[in-house]
Amino acid sequence: MTGSTTPAQARRPGAPDCGSGTVLTVGLALVLLMLLAALLLLAQAAIGAARAATAADLGALAGADAARNIITGEPCGVAEDIVVQHHAVMVSCIVGGPDGEIVEVRTRVILAGAWGAATGHSRAGPPP
């Protein structure tokens, strides 16, 4: 048995595979951390998109109420106030329709990091 190793010899310090479990564990931990970071970045982008859409929806609804004289104020001014309260920027506001009661609002929310900005678009007015 000169060329073979016994189980006791394989477990002794300095064996070729000594510490490989630690390296594998550290590698798996790094992979899991990278996946978690990617998941958090995607969640941040989704939250930004939801914030932009919500600001656009609420701004368009408030602007349409102002256009129909349900509340006081100029439709785009009212819409912008609502959009700013939701920490977004109003990109455009268009009042249209046959009676000028339809308001279309576009918003943008600046995201941290390399994502840039999330945008929202909404249109509100009386039912047809």
PDB file of N, CA and C in Angstrom, residues 1 10 14 21-22 25 28 30 39 42 44 48 51 65 70-71 73 75 81 86 91 93 98-99 107 113 115-116 123:
ATOM      1  N   MET A   1       0.792  -1.183   0.000  1.00  0.00           N
ATOM      2  CA  MET A   1       0.000   0.000   0.000  1.00  0.00           C
ATOM      3  C   MET A   1       0.836   1.250   0.000  1.00  0.00           C
ATOM      4  N   ALA A  10      -5.453  11.170   5.045  1.00  0.00           N
ATOM      5  CA  ALA A  10      -6.160  12.175   4.260  1.00  0.00           C
ATOM      6  C   ALA A  10      -6.636  13.334   5.121  1.00  0.00           C
ATOM      7  N   GLY A  14      -2.293  19.705   6.141  1.00  0.00           N
ATOM      8  CA  GLY A  14      -1.453  19.774   4.962  1.00  0.00           C
ATOM      9  C   GLY A  14      -1.941  18.890   3.837  1.00  0.00           C
ATOM     10  N   GLY A  21     -13.585  23.547   2.041  1.00  0.00           N
ATOM     11  CA  GLY A  21     -14.953  23.864   2.471  1.00  0.00           C
ATOM     12  C   GLY A  21     -15.097  25.334   2.822  1.00  0.00           C
ATOM     13  N   THR A  22     -14.083  25.904   3.422  1.00  0.00           N
ATOM     14  CA  THR A  22     -14.109  27.328   3.771  1.00  0.00           C
ATOM     15  C   THR A  22     -14.133  28.188   2.515  1.00  0.00           C
ATOM     16  N   THR A  25     -17.585  27.963   1.000  1.00  0.00           N
ATOM     17  CA  THR A  25     -18.553  28.738   1.776  1.00  0.00           C
ATOM     18  C   THR A  25     -18.412  30.233   1.506  1.00  0.00           C
ATOM     19  N   LEU A  28     -19.792  30.963  -2.007  1.00  0.00           N
ATOM     20  CA  LEU A  28     -21.260  30.965  -2.025  1.00  0.00           C
ATOM     21  C   LEU A  28     -21.829  32.193  -1.331  1.00  0.00           C
ATOM     22  N   LEU A  30     -20.441  35.157  -1.193  1.00  0.00           N
ATOM     23  CA  LEU A  30     -20.258  36.291  -2.110  1.00  0.00           C
ATOM     24  C   LEU A  30     -21.295  36.273  -3.226  1.00  0.00           C
ATOM     25  N   LEU A  39     -31.056  42.290  -6.476  1.00  0.00           N
ATOM     26  CA  LEU A  39     -32.471  42.319  -6.122  1.00  0.00           C
ATOM     27  C   LEU A  39     -32.858  43.661  -5.515  1.00  0.00           C
ATOM     28  N   LEU A  42     -33.150  46.255  -8.302  1.00  0.00           N
ATOM     29  CA  LEU A  42     -34.399  46.096  -9.043  1.00  0.00           C
ATOM     30  C   LEU A  42     -35.594  46.583  -8.236  1.00  0.00           C
ATOM     31  N   GLN A  44     -35.509  48.961  -6.022  1.00  0.00           N
ATOM     32  CA  GLN A  44     -35.431  50.419  -6.039  1.00  0.00           C
ATOM     33  C   GLN A  44     -36.012  50.977  -7.339  1.00  0.00           C
ATOM     34  N   GLY A  48     -39.370  53.355  -7.646  1.00  0.00           N
ATOM     35  CA  GLY A  48     -39.319  54.639  -8.351  1.00  0.00           C
ATOM     36  C   GLY A  48     -40.372  54.727  -9.443  1.00  0.00           C
ATOM     37  N   ARG A  51     -43.709  55.251  -7.784  1.00  0.00           N
ATOM     38  CA  ARG A  51     -43.842  56.635  -7.303  1.00  0.00           C
ATOM     39  C   ARG A  51     -44.155  57.585  -8.449  1.00  0.00           C
ATOM     40  N   ASP A  65     -60.154  67.614 -11.915  1.00  0.00           N
ATOM     41  CA  ASP A  65     -61.130  68.232 -11.014  1.00  0.00           C
ATOM     42  C   ASP A  65     -61.091  69.750 -11.125  1.00  0.00           C
ATOM     43  N   ILE A  70     -64.488  71.596 -10.020  1.00  0.00           N
ATOM     44  CA  ILE A  70     -64.845  70.925  -8.770  1.00  0.00           C
ATOM     45  C   ILE A  70     -63.995  71.489  -7.637  1.00  0.00           C
ATOM     46  N   ILE A  71     -62.726  71.806  -7.953  1.00  0.00           N
ATOM     47  CA  ILE A  71     -61.860  72.507  -7.014  1.00  0.00           C
ATOM     48  C   ILE A  71     -61.350  73.762  -7.711  1.00  0.00           C
ATOM     49  N   GLY A  73     -58.613  76.593  -8.971  1.00  0.00           N
ATOM     50  CA  GLY A  73     -57.240  76.655  -9.446  1.00  0.00           C
ATOM     51  C   GLY A  73     -57.126  76.309 -10.916  1.00  0.00           C
ATOM     52  N   PRO A  75     -55.783  74.056 -13.866  1.00  0.00           N
ATOM     53  CA  PRO A  75     -55.569  72.604 -13.868  1.00  0.00           C
ATOM     54  C   PRO A  75     -54.103  72.171 -13.779  1.00  0.00           C
ATOM     55  N   ASP A  81     -48.790  70.974  -8.148  1.00  0.00           N
ATOM     56  CA  ASP A  81     -48.717  70.972  -6.680  1.00  0.00           C
ATOM     57  C   ASP A  81     -48.790  69.546  -6.133  1.00  0.00           C
ATOM     58  N   HIS A  86     -45.602  64.640  -4.001  1.00  0.00           N
ATOM     59  CA  HIS A  86     -45.215  63.231  -4.070  1.00  0.00           C
ATOM     60  C   HIS A  86     -43.757  63.057  -4.505  1.00  0.00           C
ATOM     61  N   VAL A  91     -43.151  66.771 -15.913  1.00  0.00           N
ATOM     62  CA  VAL A  91     -42.473  66.990 -17.187  1.00  0.00           C
ATOM     63  C   VAL A  91     -43.387  67.760 -18.135  1.00  0.00           C
ATOM     64  N   CYS A  93     -47.832  68.913 -18.895  1.00  0.00           N
ATOM     65  CA  CYS A  93     -49.248  68.919 -18.532  1.00  0.00           C
ATOM     66  C   CYS A  93     -50.016  69.471 -19.727  1.00  0.00           C
ATOM     67  N   PRO A  98     -62.889  67.992 -25.773  1.00  0.00           N
ATOM     68  CA  PRO A  98     -63.853  68.931 -26.384  1.00  0.00           C
ATOM     69  C   PRO A  98     -64.227  70.093 -25.471  1.00  0.00           C
ATOM     70  N   ASP A  99     -64.317  69.848 -24.170  1.00  0.00           N
ATOM     71  CA  ASP A  99     -64.683  70.919 -23.241  1.00  0.00           C
ATOM     72  C   ASP A  99     -63.498  71.372 -22.386  1.00  0.00           C
ATOM     73  N   THR A 107     -44.735  62.625 -15.549  1.00  0.00           N
ATOM     74  CA  THR A 107     -43.882  62.904 -14.400  1.00  0.00           C
ATOM     75  C   THR A 107     -42.563  62.144 -14.510  1.00  0.00           C
ATOM     76  N   GLY A 113     -28.214  56.259  -8.028  1.00  0.00           N
ATOM     77  CA  GLY A 113     -27.399  55.256  -8.707  1.00  0.00           C
ATOM     78  C   GLY A 113     -27.435  55.420 -10.212  1.00  0.00           C
ATOM     79  N   TRP A 115     -29.523  54.104 -12.360  1.00  0.00           N
ATOM     80  CA  TRP A 115     -30.800  53.848 -13.018  1.00  0.00           C
ATOM     81  C   TRP A 115     -31.324  55.056 -13.775  1.00  0.00           C
ATOM     82  N   GLY A 116     -30.952  56.260 -13.421  1.00  0.00           N
ATOM     83  CA  GLY A 116     -31.449  57.433 -14.134  1.00  0.00           C
ATOM     84  C   GLY A 116     -32.746  57.922 -13.538  1.00  0.00           C
ATOM     85  N   ARG A 123     -53.725  60.130 -17.666  1.00  0.00           N
ATOM     86  CA  ARG A 123     -54.723  60.979 -18.308  1.00  0.00           C
ATOM     87  C   ARG A 123     -56.012  60.830 -17.534  1.00  0.00           C
TER      88      ARG A 123
END
